[in-house]
Tab-separated table of C-alpha atoms in Angstrom:
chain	number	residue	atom	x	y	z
A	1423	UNK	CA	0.000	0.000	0.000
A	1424	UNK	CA	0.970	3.532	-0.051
A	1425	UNK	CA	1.220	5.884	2.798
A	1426	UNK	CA	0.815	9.458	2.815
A	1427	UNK	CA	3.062	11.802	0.993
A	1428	UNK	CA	6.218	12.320	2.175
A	1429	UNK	CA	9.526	14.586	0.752
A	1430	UNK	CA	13.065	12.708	0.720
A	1431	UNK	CA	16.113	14.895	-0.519
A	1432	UNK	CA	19.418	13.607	-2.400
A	1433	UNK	CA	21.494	15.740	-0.918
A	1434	UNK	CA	24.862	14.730	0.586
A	1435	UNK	CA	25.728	16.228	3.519
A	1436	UNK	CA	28.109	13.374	4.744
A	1437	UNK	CA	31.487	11.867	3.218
A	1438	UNK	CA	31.321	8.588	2.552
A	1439	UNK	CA	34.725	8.244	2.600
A	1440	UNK	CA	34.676	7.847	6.468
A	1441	UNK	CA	32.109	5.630	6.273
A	1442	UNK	CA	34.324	2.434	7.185
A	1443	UNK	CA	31.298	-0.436	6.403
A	1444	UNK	CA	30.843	1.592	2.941
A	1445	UNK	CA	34.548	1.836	2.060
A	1446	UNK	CA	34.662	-2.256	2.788
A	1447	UNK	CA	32.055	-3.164	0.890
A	1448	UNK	CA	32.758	-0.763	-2.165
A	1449	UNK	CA	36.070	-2.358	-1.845
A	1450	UNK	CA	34.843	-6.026	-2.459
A	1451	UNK	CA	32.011	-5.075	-4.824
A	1452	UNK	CA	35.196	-3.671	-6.528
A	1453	UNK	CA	37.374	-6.328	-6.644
A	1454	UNK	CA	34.328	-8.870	-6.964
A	1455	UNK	CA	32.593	-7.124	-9.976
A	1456	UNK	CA	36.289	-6.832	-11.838
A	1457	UNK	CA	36.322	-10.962	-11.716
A	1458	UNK	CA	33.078	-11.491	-12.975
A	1459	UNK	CA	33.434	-8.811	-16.280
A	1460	UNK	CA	36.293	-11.100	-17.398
A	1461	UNK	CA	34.097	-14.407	-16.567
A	1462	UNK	CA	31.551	-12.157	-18.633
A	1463	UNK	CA	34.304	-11.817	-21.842
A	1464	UNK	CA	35.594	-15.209	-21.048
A	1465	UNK	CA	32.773	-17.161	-21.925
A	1466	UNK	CA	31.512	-16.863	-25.175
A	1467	UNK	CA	35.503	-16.695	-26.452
A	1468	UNK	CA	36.178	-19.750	-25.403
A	1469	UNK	CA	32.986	-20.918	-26.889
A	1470	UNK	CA	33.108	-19.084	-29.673
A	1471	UNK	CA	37.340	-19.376	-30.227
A	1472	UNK	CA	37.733	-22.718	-28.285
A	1473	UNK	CA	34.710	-24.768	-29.106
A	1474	UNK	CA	33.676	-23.178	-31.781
A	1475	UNK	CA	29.481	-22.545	-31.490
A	1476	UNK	CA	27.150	-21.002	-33.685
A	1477	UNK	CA	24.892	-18.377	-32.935
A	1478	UNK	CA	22.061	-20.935	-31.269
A	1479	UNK	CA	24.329	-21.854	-28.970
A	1480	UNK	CA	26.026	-18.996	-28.427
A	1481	UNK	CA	22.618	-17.795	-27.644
A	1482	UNK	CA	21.781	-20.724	-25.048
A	1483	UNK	CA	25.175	-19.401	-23.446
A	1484	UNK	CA	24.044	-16.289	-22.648
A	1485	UNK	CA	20.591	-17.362	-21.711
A	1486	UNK	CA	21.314	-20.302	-19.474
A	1487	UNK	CA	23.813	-17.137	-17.345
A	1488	UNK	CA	20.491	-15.389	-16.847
A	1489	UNK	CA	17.768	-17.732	-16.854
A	1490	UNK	CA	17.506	-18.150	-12.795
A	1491	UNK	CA	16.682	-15.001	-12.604
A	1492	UNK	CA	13.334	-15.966	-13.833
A	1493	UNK	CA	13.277	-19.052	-12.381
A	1494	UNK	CA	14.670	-18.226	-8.684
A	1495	UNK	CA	14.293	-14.616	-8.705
A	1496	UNK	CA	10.702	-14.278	-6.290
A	1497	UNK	CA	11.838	-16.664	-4.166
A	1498	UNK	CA	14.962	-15.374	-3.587
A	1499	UNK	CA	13.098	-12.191	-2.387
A	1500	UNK	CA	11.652	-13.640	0.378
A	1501	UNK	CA	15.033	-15.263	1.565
A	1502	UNK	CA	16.583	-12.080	1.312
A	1503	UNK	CA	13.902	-10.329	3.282
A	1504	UNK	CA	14.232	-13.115	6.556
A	1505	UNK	CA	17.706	-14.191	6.085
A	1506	UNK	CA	21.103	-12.265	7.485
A	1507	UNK	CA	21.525	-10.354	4.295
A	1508	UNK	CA	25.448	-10.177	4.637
A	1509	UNK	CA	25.952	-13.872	5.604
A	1510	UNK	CA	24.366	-14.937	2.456
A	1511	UNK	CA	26.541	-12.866	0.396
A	1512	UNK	CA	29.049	-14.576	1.613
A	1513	UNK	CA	28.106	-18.351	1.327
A	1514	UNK	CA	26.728	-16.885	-2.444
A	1515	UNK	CA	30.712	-15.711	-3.105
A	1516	UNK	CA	31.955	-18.946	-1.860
A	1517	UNK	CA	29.489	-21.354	-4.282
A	1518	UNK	CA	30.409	-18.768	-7.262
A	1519	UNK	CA	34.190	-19.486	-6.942
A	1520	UNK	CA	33.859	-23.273	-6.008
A	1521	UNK	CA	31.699	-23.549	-9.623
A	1522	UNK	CA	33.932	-21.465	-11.657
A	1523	UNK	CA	37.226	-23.609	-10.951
A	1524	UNK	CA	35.546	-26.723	-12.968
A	1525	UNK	CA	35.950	-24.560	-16.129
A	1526	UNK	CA	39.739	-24.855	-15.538
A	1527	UNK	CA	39.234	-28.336	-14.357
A	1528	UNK	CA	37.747	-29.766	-17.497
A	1529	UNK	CA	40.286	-27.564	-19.361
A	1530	UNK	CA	42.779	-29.125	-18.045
A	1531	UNK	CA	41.777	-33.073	-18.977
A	1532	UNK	CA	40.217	-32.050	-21.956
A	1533	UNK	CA	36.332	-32.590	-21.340
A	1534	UNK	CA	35.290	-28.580	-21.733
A	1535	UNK	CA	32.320	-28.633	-23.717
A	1536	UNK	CA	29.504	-26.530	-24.603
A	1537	UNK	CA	27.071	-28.802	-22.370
A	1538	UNK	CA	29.249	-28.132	-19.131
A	1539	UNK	CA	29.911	-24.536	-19.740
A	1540	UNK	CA	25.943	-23.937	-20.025
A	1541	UNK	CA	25.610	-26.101	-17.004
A	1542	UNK	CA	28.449	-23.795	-15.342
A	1543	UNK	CA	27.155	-20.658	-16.519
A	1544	UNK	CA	23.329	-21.767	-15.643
A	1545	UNK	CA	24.319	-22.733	-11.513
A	1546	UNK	CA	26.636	-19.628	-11.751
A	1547	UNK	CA	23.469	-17.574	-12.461
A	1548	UNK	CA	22.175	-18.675	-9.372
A	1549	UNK	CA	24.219	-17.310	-7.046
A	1550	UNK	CA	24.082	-14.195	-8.913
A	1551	UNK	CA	20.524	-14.153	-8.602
A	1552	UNK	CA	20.503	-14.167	-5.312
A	1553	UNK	CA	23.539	-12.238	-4.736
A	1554	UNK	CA	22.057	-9.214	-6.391
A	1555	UNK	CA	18.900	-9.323	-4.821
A	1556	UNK	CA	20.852	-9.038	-1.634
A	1557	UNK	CA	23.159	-6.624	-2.369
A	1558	UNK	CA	20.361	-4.101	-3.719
A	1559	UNK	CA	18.727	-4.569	-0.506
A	1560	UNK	CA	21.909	-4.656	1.638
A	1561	UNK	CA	22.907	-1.038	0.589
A	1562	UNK	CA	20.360	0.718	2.466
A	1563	UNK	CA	21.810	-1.197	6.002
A	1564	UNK	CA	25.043	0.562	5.737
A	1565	UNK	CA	23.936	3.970	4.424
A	1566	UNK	CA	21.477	6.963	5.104
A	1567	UNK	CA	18.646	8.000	2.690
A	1568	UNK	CA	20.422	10.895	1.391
A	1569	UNK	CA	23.688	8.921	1.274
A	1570	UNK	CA	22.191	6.590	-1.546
A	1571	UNK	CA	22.739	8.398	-4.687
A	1572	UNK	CA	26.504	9.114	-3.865
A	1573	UNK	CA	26.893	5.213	-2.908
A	1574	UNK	CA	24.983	4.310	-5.890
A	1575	UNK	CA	26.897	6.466	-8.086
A	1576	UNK	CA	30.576	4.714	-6.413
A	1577	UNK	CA	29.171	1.587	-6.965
A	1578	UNK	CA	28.314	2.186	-10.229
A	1579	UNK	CA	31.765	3.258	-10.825
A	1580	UNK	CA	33.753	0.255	-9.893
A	1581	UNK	CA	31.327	-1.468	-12.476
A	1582	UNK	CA	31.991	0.506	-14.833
A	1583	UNK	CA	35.549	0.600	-14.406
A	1584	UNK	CA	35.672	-3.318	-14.144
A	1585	UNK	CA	34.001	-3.264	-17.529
A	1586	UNK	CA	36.186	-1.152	-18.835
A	1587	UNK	CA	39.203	-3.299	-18.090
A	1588	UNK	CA	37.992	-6.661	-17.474
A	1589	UNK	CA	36.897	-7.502	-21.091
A	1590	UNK	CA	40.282	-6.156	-22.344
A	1591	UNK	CA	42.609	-8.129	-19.833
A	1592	UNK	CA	40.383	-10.889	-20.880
A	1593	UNK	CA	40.580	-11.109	-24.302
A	1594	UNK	CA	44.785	-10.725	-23.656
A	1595	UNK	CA	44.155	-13.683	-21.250
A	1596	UNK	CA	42.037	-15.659	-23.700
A	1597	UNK	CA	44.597	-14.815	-26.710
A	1598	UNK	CA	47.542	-15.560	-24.729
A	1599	UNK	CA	46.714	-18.675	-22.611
A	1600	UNK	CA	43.055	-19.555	-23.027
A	1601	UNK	CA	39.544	-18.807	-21.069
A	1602	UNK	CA	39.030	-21.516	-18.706
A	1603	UNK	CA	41.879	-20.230	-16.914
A	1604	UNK	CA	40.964	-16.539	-17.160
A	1605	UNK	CA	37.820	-17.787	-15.466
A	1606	UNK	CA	40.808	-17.833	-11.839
A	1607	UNK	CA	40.525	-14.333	-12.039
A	1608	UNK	CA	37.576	-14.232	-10.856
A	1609	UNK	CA	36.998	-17.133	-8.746
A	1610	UNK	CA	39.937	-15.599	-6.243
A	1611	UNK	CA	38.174	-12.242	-6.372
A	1612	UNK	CA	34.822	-14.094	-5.469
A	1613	UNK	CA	36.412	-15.559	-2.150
A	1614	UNK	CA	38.312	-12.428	-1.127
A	1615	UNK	CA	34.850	-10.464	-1.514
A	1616	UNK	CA	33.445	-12.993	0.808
A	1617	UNK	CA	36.150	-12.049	3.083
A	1618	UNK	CA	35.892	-8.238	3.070
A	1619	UNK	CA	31.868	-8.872	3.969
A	1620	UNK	CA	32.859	-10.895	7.045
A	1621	UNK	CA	34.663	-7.762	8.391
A	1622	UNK	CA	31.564	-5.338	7.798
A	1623	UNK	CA	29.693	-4.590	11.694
A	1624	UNK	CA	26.169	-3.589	10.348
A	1625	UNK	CA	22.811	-3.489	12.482
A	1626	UNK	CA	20.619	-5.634	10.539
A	1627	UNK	CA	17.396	-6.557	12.654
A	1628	UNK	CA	16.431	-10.194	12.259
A	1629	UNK	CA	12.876	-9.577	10.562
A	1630	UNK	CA	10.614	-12.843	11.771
A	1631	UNK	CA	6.991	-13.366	10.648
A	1632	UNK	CA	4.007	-13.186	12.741
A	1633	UNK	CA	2.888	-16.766	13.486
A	1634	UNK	CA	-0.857	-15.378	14.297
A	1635	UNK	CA	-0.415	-14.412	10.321
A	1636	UNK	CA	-1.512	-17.248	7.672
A	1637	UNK	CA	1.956	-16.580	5.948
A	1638	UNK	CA	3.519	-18.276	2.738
A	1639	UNK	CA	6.171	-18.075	0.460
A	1640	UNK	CA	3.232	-17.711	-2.368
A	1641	UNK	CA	1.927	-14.763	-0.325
A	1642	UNK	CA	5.474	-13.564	0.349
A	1643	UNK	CA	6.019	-13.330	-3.579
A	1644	UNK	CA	2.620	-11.921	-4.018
A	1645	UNK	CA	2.903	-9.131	-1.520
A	1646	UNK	CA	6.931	-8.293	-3.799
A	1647	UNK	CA	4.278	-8.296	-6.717
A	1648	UNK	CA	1.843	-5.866	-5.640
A	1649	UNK	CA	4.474	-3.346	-4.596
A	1650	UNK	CA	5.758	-2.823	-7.971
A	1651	UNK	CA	2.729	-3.315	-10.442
A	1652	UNK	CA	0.666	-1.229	-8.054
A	1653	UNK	CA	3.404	1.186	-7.855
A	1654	UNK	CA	3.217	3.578	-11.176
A	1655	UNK	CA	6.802	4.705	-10.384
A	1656	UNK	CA	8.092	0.803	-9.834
A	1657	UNK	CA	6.281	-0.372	-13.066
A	1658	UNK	CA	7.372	1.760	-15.243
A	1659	UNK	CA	10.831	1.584	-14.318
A	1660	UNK	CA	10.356	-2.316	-15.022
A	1661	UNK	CA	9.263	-2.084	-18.224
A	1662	UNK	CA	11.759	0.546	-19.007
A	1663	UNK	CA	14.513	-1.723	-17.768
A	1664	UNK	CA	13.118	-5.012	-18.935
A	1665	UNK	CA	12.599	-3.867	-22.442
A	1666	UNK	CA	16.082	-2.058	-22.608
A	1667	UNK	CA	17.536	-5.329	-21.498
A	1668	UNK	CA	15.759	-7.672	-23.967
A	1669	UNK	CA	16.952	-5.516	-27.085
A	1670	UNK	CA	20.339	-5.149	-26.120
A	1671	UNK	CA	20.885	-8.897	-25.166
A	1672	UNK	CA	19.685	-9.756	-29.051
A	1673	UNK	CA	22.488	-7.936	-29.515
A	1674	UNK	CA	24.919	-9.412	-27.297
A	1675	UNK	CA	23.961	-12.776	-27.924
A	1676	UNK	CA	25.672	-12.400	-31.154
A	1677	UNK	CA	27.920	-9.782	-30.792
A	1678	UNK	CA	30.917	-11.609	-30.140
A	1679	UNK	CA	30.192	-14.048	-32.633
A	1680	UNK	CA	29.463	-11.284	-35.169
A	1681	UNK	CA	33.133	-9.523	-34.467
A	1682	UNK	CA	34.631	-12.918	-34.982
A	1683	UNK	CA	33.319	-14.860	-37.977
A	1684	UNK	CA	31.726	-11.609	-39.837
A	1685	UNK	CA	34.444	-8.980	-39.382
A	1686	UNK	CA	37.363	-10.929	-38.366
A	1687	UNK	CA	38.169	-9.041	-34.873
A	1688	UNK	CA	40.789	-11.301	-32.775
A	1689	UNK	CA	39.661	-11.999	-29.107
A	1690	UNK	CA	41.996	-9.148	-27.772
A	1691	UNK	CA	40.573	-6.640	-30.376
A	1692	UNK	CA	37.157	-7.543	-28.693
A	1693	UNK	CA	38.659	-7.157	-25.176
A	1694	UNK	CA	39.972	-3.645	-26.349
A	1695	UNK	CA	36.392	-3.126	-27.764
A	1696	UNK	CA	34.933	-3.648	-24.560
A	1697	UNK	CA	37.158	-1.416	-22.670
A	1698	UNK	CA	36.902	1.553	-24.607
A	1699	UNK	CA	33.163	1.181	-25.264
A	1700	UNK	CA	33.290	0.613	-21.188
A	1701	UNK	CA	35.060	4.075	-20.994
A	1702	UNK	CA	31.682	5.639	-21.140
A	1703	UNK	CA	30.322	4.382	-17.989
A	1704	UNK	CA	33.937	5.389	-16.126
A	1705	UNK	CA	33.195	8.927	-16.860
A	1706	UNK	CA	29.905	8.783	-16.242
A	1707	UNK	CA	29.799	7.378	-12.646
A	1708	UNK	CA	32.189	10.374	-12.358
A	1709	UNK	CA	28.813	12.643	-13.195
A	1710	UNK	CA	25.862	11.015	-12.813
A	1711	UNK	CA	24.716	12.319	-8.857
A	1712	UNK	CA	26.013	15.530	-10.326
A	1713	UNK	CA	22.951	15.503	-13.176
A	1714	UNK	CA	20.574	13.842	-10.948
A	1715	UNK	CA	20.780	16.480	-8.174
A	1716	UNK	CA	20.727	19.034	-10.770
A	1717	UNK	CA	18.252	17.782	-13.531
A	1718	UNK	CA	16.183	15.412	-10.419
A	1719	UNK	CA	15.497	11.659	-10.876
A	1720	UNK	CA	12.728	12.146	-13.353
A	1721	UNK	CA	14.571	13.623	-16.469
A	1722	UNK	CA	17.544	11.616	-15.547
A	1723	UNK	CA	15.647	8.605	-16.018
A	1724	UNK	CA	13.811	9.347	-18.618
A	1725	UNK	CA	16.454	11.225	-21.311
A	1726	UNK	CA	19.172	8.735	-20.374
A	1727	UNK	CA	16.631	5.879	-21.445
A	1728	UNK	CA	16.253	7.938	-24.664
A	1729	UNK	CA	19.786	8.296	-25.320
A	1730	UNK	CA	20.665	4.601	-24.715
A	1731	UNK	CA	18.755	4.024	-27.557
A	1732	UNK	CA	19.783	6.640	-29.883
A	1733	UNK	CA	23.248	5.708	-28.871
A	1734	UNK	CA	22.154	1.854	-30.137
A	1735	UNK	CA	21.293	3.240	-33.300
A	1736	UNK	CA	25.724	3.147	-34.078
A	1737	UNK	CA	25.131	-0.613	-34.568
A	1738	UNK	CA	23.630	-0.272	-38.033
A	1739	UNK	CA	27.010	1.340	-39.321
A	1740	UNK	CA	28.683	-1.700	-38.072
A	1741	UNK	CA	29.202	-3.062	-41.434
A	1742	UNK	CA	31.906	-3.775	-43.924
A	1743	UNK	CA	35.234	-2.319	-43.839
A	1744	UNK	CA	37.123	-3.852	-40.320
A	1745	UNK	CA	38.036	-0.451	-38.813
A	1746	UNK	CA	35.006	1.269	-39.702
A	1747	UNK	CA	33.052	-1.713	-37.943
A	1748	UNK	CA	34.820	-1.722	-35.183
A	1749	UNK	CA	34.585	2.088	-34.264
A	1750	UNK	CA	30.837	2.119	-35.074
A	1751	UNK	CA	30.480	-0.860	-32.267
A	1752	UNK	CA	32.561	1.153	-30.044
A	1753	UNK	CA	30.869	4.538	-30.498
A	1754	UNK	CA	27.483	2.608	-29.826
A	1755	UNK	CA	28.620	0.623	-27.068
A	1756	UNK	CA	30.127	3.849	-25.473
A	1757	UNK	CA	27.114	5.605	-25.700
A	1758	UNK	CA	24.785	3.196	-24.414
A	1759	UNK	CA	27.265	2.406	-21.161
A	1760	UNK	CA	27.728	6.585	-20.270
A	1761	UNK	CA	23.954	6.766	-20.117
A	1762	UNK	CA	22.895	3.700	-18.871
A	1763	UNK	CA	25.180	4.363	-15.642
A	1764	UNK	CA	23.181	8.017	-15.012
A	1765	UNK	CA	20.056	5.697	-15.443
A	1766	UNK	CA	21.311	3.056	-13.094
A	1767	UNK	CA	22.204	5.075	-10.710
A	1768	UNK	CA	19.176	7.434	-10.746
A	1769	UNK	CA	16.418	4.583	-10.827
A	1770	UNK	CA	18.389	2.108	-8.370
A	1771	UNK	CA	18.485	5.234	-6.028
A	1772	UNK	CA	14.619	6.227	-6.463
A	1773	UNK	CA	13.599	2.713	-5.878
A	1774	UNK	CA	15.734	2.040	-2.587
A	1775	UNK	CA	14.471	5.482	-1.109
A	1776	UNK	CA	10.527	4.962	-2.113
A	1777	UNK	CA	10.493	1.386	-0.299
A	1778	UNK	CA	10.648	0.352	3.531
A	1779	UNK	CA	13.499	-1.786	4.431
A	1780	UNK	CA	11.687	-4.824	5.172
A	1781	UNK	CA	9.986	-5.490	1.646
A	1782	UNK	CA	13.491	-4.320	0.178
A	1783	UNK	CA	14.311	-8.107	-1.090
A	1784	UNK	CA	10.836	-8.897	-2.629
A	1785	UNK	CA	10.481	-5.589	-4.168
A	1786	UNK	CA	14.197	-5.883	-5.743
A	1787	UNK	CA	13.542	-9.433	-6.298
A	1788	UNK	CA	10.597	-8.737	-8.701
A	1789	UNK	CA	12.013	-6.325	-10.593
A	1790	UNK	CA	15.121	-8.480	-11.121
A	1791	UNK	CA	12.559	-10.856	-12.385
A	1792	UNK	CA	11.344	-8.621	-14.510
A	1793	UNK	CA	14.696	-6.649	-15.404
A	1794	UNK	CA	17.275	-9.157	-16.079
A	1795	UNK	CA	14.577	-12.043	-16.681
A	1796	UNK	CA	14.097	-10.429	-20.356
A	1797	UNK	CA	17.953	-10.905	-20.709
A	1798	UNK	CA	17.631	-14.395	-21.442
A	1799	UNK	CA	14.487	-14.390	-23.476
A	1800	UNK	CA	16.372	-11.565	-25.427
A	1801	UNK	CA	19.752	-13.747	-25.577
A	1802	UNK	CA	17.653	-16.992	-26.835
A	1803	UNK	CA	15.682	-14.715	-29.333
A	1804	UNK	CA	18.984	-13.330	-30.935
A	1805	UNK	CA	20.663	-16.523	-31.467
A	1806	UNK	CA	17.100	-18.027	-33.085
A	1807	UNK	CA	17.484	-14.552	-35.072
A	1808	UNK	CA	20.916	-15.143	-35.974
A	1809	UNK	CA	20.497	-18.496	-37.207
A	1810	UNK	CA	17.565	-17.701	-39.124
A	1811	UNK	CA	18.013	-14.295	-40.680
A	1812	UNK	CA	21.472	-13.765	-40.005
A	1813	UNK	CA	23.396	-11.873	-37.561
A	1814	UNK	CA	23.641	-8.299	-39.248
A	1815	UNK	CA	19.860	-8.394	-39.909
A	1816	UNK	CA	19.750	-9.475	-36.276
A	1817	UNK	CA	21.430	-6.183	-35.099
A	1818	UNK	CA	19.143	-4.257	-37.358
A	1819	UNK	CA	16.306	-5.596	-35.296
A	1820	UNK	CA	17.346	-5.023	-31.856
A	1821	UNK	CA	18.805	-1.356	-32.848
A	1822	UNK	CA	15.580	-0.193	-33.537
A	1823	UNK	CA	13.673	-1.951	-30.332
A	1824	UNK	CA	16.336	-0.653	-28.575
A	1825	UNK	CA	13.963	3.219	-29.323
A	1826	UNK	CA	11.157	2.007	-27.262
A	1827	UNK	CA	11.742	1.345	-23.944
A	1828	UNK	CA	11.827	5.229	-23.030
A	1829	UNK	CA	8.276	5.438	-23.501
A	1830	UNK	CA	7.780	3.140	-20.684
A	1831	UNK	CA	8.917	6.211	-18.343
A	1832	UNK	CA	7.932	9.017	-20.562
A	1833	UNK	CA	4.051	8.269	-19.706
A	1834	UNK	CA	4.343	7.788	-16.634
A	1835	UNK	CA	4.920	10.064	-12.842
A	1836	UNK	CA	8.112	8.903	-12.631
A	1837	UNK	CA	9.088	12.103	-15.281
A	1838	UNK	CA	7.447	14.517	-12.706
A	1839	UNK	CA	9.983	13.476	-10.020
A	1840	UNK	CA	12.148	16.589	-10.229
A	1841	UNK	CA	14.733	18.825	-7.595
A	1842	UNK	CA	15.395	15.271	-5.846
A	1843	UNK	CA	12.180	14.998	-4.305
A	1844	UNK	CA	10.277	11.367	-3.694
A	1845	UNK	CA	7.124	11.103	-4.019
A	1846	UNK	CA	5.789	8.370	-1.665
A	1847	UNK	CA	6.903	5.843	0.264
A	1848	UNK	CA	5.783	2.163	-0.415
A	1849	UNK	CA	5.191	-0.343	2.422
């Protein structure tokens, strides 16, 4: 339900730089998010360079890495909301790391197939799943209301400089050596993010259910449900997000396999493609709670969904000639990364502030549902698209969805929320 009105502010009055739980965590979510960018570039090399797939099962790849977040995302909402937030993280780093070191395994005595690195990438996704459910709703433990856009915006730029790097050191690593044992990177960053959580003293209240309540998981996931589709601000930032996401992960499905077989791009001229693409978000986690203070959460969100998609539109001169191909993906790539981070940051920021800490892990776990479940339907469509109409034609189709999703938060309040003022919060 919705409670009366009532006015939160952005503004920063506090350094978060002697915030000692923050500057741990942004540490491991650092080191942690660097790993998994080269896991990220690792995988479809080695099975496009290694085992040699074709775009269907390059698709499957990239589907199978997101799929649990439709199939585990709800209920990982509810564990989220009743478990120790931070103690999960950890055992969630742990599992990742313990998976990933098969890839090397089977590497090593030669049974590294497509079947295991789907299986890898599938129970890989679940800890993911549940790891960014929990770290969404872990943020607003360790920092004050108007400390989340400047957190948001720090977090956002570790990402984006660990995609700005990661993809390049991985393609080096893939040329090099191979993948499966660029996939250590990130196992070792995995366990020493577990670490840094250990040290973290937060006051996280144990939330238990009321036994006089007839209480369910079912009605657990339903209640994560109605806060978002009931919520015009929450919905429309879901279809925003989801639709973004499906469009660009037709692209990405095939992307790599595109660079490789069409235009003849080496795996560490795709790693370098990455980075500099991945430059975009760097500078703009440098600026984004600038805008969003200035411009408020409502333009942010809206205009950088606009330009995303404009910035998409690059793909289509991704054609021909190697250079001029390769510049065209980077330019688009760029483009969509700089304002997708002001997005990010501005929507990730609105949602934490509008919602009560307790429903925190069902309300971020159905719009991670929602959000990254269209990556996999969009990674499955573009490699049936690729196989069937080709993979340039492919592009051409998910350039041009890639226009829409703006409209999601266009017509809707959400472009009304201006000067860094919330609207209501949900409970």
């Amino acid at each position: 339900m919705e409670n009366k009105p009532k006015t939160t502010t952005v503004n920063n009055k506090r350094s978060l730089w002697k915030n000692r739980n923050f500057m741990i965590f942004w540490s491991g979510q650092t080191l942690s998010s660097f790993g998994s960018q080269i896991t990220l570039m690792a995988l479809p090399l080695i099975a496009s360079v290694t085992l040699n797939a074709n775009p269907l099962e390059m698709g499957i790849l990239r589907t199978v890495e997101f799929l649990p977040f439709l199939l585990f995302g709800l209920f990982a909402g509810v564990w989220v909301d009743y478990l120790p937030k931070r103690l999960l993280m950890v055992f969630m780093d742990i599992s990742r790391a313990a998976i990933l070191l098969v890839i090397p395994f089977l590497f090593v005595i030669g049974s590294l197939n497509m079947l295991s690195l789907w299986i890898v990438a599938f129970l890989t996704g679940i800890c993911t799943t549940f790891y960014a459910i929990c770290y969404q709703s872990f943020v607003p433990y360790i920092l004050e209301k108007d400390e989340l856009t400047d957190g948001n915006s720090k977090l956002e730029l570790s990402r984006s400089v660990s995609e700005s790097s990661g993809p390049g050191l991985a393609g080096m690593l893939v040329q090099l050596l191979s993948g499966a044992f660029a996939i250590l990177v990130n196992a070792v960053s995995s366990i020493i993010s577990g670490i840094m959580l250990l040290l973290l003293k937060v006051d996280e209240p144990k939330q238990v259910k009321n036994k006089k309540e007839n209480t369910s998981v079912w009605r657990d996931i339903g209640e994560g449900l109605k806060i978002v589709f009931k919520n015009r601000y929450l919905s429309a930032i879901a279809g925003c997000s989801a639709t973004t996401n499906f469009f660009l992960n037709v692209v990405l499905a095939i992307l790599v396999l595109y660079a490789t077989k069409d235009i003849g791009l080496s795996p560490a001229l795709i790693g370098l493609l990455m980075t500099l693409s991945s430059l975009g978000a760097v500078i703009s986690a440098f600026i984004s709670n600038t805008v969003i203070n200035k411009f408020g959460f409502g333009k942010a969100i809206v205009y950088s969904s606009l330009f995303q998609g404009i910035g998409g539109l690059c793909f289509l001169g991704a054609i021909g000639n190697e250079f001029v191909a390769f510049m065209m993906m980077c330019f688009a790539l760029f483009f969509m990364t700089f304002f997708m981070t002001i997005y990010n940051v501005a929507q990730v920021s609105l949602r934490q502030m509008i919602t009560e800490k307790r429903v925190l892990g069902r309300m971020n776990a159905t719009m991670r549902t929602l959000v990254w479940g269209s990556i996999p339907l969009g990674a499955f469509t573009g490699g049936l698209l690729g196989t069937w109409i080709g993979l340039y034609p492919t592009i051409i189709v998910a350039a041009c969805g890639g226009m829409l999703p703006f409209l999601w938060v266009l017509f809707s309040p959400v472009r009304k929320v201006t000067d860094g003022k919330i609207i209501n919060e949900i409970s």
